[in-house]
XYZ file of C-alpha atoms in Angstrom:
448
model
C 194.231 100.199 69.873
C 195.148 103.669 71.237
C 195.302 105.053 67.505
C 191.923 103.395 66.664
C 189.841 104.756 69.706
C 191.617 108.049 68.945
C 190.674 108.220 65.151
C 186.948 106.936 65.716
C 186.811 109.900 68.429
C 187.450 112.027 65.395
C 185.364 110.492 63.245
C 182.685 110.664 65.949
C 183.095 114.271 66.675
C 182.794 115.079 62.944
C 180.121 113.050 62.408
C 178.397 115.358 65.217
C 179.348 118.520 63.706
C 177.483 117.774 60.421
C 174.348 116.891 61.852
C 174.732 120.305 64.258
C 175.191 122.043 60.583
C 172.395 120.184 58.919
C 170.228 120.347 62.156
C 171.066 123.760 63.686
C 169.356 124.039 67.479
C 166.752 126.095 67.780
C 166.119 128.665 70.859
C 162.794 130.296 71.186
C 162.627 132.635 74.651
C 158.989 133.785 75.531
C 158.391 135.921 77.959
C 154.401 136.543 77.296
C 152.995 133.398 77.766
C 153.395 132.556 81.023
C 152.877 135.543 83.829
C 154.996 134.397 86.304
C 157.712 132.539 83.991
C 160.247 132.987 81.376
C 159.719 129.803 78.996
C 162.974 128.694 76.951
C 162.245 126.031 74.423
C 165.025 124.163 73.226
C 164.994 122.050 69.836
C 168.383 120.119 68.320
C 169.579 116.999 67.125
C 170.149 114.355 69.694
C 172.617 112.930 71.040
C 173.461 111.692 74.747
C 174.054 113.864 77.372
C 172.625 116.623 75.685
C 169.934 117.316 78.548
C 172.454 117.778 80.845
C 174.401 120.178 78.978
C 170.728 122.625 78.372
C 170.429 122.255 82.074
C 173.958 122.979 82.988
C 174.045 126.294 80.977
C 170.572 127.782 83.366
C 171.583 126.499 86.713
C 175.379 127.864 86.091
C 173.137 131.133 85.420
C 171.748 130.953 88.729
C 167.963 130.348 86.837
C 165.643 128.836 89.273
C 163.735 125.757 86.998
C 160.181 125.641 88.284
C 158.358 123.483 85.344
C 160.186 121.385 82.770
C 159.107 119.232 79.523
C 161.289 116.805 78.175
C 160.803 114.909 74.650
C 164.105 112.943 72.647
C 162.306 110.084 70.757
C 164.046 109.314 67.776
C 166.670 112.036 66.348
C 165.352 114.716 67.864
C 165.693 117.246 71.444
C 162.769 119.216 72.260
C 162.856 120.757 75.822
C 160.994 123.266 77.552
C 161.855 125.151 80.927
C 159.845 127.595 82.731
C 162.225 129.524 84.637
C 162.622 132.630 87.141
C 165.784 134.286 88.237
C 166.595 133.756 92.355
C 163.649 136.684 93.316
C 161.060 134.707 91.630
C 160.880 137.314 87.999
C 161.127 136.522 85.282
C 164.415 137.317 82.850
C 164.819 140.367 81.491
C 167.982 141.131 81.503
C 168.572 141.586 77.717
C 172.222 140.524 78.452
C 171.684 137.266 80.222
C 168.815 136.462 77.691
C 171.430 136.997 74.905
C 174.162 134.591 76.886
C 171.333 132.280 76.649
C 170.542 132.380 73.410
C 174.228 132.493 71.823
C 174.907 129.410 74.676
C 172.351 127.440 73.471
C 171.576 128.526 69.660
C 172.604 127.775 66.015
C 175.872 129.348 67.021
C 177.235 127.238 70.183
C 178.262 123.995 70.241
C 177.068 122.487 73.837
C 180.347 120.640 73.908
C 182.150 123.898 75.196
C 178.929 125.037 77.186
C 181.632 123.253 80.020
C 184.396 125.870 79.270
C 182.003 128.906 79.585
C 180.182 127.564 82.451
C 180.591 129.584 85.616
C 180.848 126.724 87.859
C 184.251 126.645 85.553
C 187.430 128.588 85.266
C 190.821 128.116 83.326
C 193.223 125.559 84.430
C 196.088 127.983 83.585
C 196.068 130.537 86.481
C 195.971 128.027 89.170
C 196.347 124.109 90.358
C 192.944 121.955 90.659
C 192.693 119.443 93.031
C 190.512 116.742 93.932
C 189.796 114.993 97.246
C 188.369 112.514 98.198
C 188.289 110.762 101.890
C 186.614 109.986 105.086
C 185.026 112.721 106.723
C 185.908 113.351 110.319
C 185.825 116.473 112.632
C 188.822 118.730 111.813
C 189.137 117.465 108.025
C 189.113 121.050 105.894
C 191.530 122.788 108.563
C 194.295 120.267 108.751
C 194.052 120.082 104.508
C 194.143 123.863 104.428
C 197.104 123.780 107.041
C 199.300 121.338 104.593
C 198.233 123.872 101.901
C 199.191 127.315 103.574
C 202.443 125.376 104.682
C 202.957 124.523 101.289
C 203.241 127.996 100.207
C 199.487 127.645 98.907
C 196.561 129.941 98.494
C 193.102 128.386 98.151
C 191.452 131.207 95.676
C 188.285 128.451 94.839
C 186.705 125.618 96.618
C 183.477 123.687 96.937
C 183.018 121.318 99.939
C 180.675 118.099 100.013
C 180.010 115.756 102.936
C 177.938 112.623 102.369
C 177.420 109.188 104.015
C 180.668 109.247 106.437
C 182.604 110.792 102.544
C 184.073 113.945 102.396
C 184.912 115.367 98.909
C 186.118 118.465 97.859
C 187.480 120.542 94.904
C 189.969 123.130 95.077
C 191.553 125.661 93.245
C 195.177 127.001 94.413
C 197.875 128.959 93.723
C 201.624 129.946 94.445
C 201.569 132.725 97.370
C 204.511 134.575 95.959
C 203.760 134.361 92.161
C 200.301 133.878 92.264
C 200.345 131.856 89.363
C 199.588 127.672 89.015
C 201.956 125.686 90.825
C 204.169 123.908 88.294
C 207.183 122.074 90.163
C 206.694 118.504 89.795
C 208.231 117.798 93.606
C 206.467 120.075 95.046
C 203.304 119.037 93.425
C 203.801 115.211 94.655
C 204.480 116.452 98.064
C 201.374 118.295 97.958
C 199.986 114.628 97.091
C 201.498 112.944 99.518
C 200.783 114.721 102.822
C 196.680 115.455 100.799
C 196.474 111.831 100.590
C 198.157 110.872 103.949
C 195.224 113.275 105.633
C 192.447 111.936 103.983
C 193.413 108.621 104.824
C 193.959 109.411 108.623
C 193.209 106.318 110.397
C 190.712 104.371 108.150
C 192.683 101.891 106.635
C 189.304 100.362 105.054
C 188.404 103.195 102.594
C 190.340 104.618 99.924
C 191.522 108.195 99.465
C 192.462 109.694 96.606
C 194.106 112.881 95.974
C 194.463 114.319 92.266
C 196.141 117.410 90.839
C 195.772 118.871 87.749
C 195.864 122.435 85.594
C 192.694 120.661 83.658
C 189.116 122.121 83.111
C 186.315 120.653 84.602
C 182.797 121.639 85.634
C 182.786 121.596 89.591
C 179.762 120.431 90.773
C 179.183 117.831 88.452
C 183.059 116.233 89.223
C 181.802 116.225 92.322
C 179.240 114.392 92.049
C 181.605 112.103 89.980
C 183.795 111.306 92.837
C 181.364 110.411 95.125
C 179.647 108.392 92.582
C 183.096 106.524 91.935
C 183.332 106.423 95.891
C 180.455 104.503 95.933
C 178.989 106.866 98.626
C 175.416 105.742 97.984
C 175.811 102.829 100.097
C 173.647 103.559 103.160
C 173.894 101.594 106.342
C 172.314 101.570 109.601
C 171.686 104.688 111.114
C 173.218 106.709 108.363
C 172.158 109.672 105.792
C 168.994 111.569 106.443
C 166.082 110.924 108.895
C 163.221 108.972 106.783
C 161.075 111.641 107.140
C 163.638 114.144 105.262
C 164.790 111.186 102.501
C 163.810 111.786 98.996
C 161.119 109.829 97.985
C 162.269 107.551 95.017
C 160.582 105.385 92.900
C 161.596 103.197 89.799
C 159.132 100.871 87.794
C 158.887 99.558 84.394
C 156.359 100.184 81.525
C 156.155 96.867 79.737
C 154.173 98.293 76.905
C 156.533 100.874 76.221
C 159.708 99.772 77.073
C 160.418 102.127 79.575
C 161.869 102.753 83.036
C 159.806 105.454 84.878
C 161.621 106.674 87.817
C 159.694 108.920 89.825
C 161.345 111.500 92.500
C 159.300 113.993 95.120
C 161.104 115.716 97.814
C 162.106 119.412 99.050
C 162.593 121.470 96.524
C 165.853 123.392 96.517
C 168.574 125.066 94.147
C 169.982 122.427 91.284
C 167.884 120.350 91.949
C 166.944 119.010 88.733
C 170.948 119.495 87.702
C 171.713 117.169 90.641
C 168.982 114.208 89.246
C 169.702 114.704 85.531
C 173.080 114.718 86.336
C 173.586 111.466 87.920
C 171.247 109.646 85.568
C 173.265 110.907 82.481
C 176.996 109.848 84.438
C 175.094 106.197 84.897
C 174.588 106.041 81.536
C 170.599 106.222 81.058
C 169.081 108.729 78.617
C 165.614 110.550 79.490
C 163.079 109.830 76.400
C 160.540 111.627 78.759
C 160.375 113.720 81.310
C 157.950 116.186 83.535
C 158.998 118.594 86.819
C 157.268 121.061 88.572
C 158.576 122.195 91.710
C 156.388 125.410 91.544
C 155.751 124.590 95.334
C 157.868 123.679 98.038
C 158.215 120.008 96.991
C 159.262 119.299 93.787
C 158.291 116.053 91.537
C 160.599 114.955 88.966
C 159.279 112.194 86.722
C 161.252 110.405 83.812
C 160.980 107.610 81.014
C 164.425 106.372 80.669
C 166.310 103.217 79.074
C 170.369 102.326 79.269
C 172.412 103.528 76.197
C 172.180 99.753 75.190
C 168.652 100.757 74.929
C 167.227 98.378 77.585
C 165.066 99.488 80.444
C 166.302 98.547 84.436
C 166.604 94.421 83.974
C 166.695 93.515 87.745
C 165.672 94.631 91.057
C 169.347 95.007 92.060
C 169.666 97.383 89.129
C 166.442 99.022 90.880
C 167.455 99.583 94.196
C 171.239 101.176 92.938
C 169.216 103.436 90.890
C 167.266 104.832 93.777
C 170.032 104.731 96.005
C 172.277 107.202 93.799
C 169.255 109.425 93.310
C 168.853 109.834 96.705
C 172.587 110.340 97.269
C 172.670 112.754 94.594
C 169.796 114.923 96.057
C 171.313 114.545 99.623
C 174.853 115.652 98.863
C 173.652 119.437 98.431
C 171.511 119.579 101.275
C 172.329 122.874 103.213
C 171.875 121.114 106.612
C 172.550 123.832 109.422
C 172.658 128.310 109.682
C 174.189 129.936 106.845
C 177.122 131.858 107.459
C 178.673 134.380 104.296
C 182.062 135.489 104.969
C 183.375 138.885 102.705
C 187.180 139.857 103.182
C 190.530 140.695 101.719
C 191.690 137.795 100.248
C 195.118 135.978 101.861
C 197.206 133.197 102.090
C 195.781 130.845 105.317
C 192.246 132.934 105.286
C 190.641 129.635 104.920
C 192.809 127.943 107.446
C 192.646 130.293 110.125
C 188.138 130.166 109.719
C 187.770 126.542 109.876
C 190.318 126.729 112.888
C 188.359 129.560 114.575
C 184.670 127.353 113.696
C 186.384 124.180 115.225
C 187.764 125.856 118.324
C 184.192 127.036 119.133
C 182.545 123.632 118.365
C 180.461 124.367 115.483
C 180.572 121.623 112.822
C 180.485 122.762 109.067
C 178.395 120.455 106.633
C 179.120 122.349 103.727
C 181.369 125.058 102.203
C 181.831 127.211 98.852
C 184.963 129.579 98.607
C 185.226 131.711 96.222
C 187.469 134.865 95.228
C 186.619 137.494 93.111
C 188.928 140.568 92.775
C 190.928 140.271 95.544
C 188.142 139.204 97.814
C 187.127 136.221 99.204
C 183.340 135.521 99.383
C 182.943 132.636 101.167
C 180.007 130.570 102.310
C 179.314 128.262 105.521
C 176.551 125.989 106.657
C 177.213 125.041 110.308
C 175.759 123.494 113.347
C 177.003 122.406 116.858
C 179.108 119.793 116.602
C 177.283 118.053 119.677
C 173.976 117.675 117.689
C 172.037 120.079 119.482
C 171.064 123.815 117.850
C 173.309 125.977 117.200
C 174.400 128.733 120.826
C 173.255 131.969 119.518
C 176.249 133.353 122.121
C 178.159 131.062 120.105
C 177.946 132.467 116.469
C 178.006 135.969 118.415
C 181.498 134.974 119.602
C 182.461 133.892 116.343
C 181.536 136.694 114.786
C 183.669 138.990 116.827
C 186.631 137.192 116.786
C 186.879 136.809 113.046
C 184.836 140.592 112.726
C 181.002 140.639 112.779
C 181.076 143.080 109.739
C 183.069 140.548 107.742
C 181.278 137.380 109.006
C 177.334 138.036 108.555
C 174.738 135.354 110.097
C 172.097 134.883 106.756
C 168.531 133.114 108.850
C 167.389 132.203 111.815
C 169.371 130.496 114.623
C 165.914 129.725 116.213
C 164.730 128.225 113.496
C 167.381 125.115 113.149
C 166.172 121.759 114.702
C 168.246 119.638 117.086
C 169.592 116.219 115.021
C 170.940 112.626 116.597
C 173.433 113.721 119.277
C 175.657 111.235 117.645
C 175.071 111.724 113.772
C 178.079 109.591 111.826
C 177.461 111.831 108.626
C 178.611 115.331 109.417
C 181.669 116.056 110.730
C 184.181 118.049 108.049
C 184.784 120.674 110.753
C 183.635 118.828 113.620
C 184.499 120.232 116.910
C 186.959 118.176 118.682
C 190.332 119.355 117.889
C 191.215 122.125 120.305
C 194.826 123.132 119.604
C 195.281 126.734 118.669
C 197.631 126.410 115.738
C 198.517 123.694 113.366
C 201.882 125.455 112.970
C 203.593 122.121 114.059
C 201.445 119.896 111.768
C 201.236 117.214 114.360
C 197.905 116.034 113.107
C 199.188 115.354 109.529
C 202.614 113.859 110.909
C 200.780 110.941 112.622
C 198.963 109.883 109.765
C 202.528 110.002 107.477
């Protein structure tokens, strides 16, 4: 069976590259016809996913997609996107429009769009790993104190909270070599105590901890493990207040065979990455789409079917498509102040922040580390782990313990709302752990 699936794969992939040759895309960029708006037009052979992968290449290019058209009756792709670059102008930057055009023209194939993507580096320079858990307060600083005393440095992460989940991605390698970490014991060790924290003391959810040298795209394997962790499951009390839930809508065209599913809520950054996404990873393909999130809302509409080629057959199929939607577009949500941090790079950087944001109560609800060069540019949304805003004397104290010219507030403190003194959803760095090293590890020992 093995050797079958593997040949038709072949076969499959072949069978792709000859209608790519017969059917080259075709890119068009305009940047006269709109005044405030680059337009790309995309046209190619169909095939599934291929949405995704157009979309993928502009948001890992930082575009900001304010209109979009989407056509792919039949055998053929035709989208167009209206985009900006993150000041509102339009692009024209003759070496990003040239990235675009080789990424997405006769001469790419959007199969290895993943590989070039910047949400993506090489598997051979460091160790991936995936988590998935419960989310609790203390969660990223008693991971990143296994990792430092594993000899680890965490040169890449990207942190997601949803729905009492925690999931995370992150990239490490060897502090003395600086290289991928290779030793098979040492790698199931690393397992072992991962998965032994993640668990902690909720014996009724799974948690999984995988490590790999592999290549994957970040963001959407994250939103693959909390899809798998079936973290669209709302109950009581749980998830965003109804007045900040994305309002989602699915309903089917009988004369056209259709599903439309209809989405309006805040606008934000990958957005429409986010929705497209998770439609394309449940197996539906968009025959028809229209966005414009010109404004501060955005509205995402879309004719889809299954792959069988069926539209939704049942209100239970209904109600689990709007309830991924909405956990896809809540996932991202930057609930909380902004912090950016910009240092040397070191072993335990990570460990020693999170320790430093716990110790002073403040409650991270999402986190992207990065390094670049040596340096670690790393970003923070946080609020008080009590529920109320965040203690402007707070951040201030914060900021000079870990160095205010190396930890830079980006808003308004003022500005942040109180939220439910006893929210379930957000506690990844929650505030309740007040010991002042995890040296002795006896947070991970009691879940071993």
């Amino acid at each position: 069976m093995a050797t079958v699936s593997y040949s038709q794969n072949i076969m499959d992939d072949e069978y792709e590259k000859f209608i790519r040759r017969m059917n080259p895309p075709r890119v068009v960029i305009d940047n006269e016809s709109c005044k405030n708006a680059t337009i790309i037009q995309v046209d190619s052979a169909n095939k599934h996913g291929i949405l995704l992968e157009v979309v993928q290449v502009l948001t890992d290019l930082n575009l900001v997609i304010t209109k979009a058209y989407i056509s792919s009756d039949g055998g053929w792709f035709m989208d167009v996107f209206n985009v900006t670059n993150q000041e509102g102008n339009k692009i024209t930057d003759e070496g990003m429009l040239d990235y675009i055009m080789k990424s997405l023209g006769p001469d790419s194939c959007f199969a290895s769009s993943m590989r070039r993507s910047v949400g993506v580096t090489a598997g051979m320079d460091h160790t991936s790993i995936e988590l998935i858990g419960s989310d609790r307060p203390g969660l990223l600083s008693e991971v990143s104190a296994v990792l430092t005393n594993l000899k680890c440095n965490v040169v890449n992460a990207e942190v997601w909270t949803h729905n009492t989940r925690a999931a995370a991605i992150m990239q490490v390698t060897d502090e003395v070599h600086g290289g991928a970490i290779t030793d098979p014991e040492r790698l199931s060790t690393m397992k072992q105590l991962l998965c032994n924290v993640l668990r902690g003391s909720n014996k009724l959810r799974d948690a999984k901890t995988i490590v790999s040298d592999g290549v994957s795209h970040t963001e959407r394997r994250l939103h693959q493990l909390m899809f798998a962790d079936r973290d669209y499951e709302r109950t009581t009390g749980e998830g965003l207040d109804d007045k900040e839930r994305p309002n989602v809508n699915v309903i089917n065209w009988q004369d056209k065979d259709y599903s439309v599913v209809t989405i309006k809520c805040k606008d934000r950054p990958k957005l429409l990455f986010d929705t497209i996404c998770t439609l394309t990873d449940m197996q539906y393909v968009v025959f028809h789409g229209n966005v414009d999130a010109e404004g501060p809302q955005a509205h995402q509409e879309y004719c889809i079917r299954h792959v069988d080629g069926s539209p939704v057959k049942s209100d239970a199929e209904r109600q689990r498509v709007i309830q991924c939607l909405e956990a896809a577009i809540e996932r991202r949500v930057s609930e909380g102040l902004k912090l950016e941090l910009c240092t040397t790079d070191r072993v335990g950087l990570l460990s020693d922040v999170t320790r430093i944001f716990r110790e002073n109560s403040l409650t991270v609800t999402r986190a992207e580390v990065t390094t670049r060069a040596g340096k670690a540019l790393n970003i923070f949304y946080v609020r008080d782990s009590s529920g109320y805003p965040v203690d402007a004397k707070i951040i201030e104290s914060v900021r000079q313990t870990i160095g205010q010219t190396i930890l830079r507030v980006k808003g308004n403190i003022e500005e942040l709302n109180p939220v439910p003194q006893e929210s379930p959803t957000r506690f990844l760095f929650g505030g309740l752990f007040k010991s002042r090293s995890f040296c002795n590890f006896g947070l991970v020992r009691s879940y071993s």
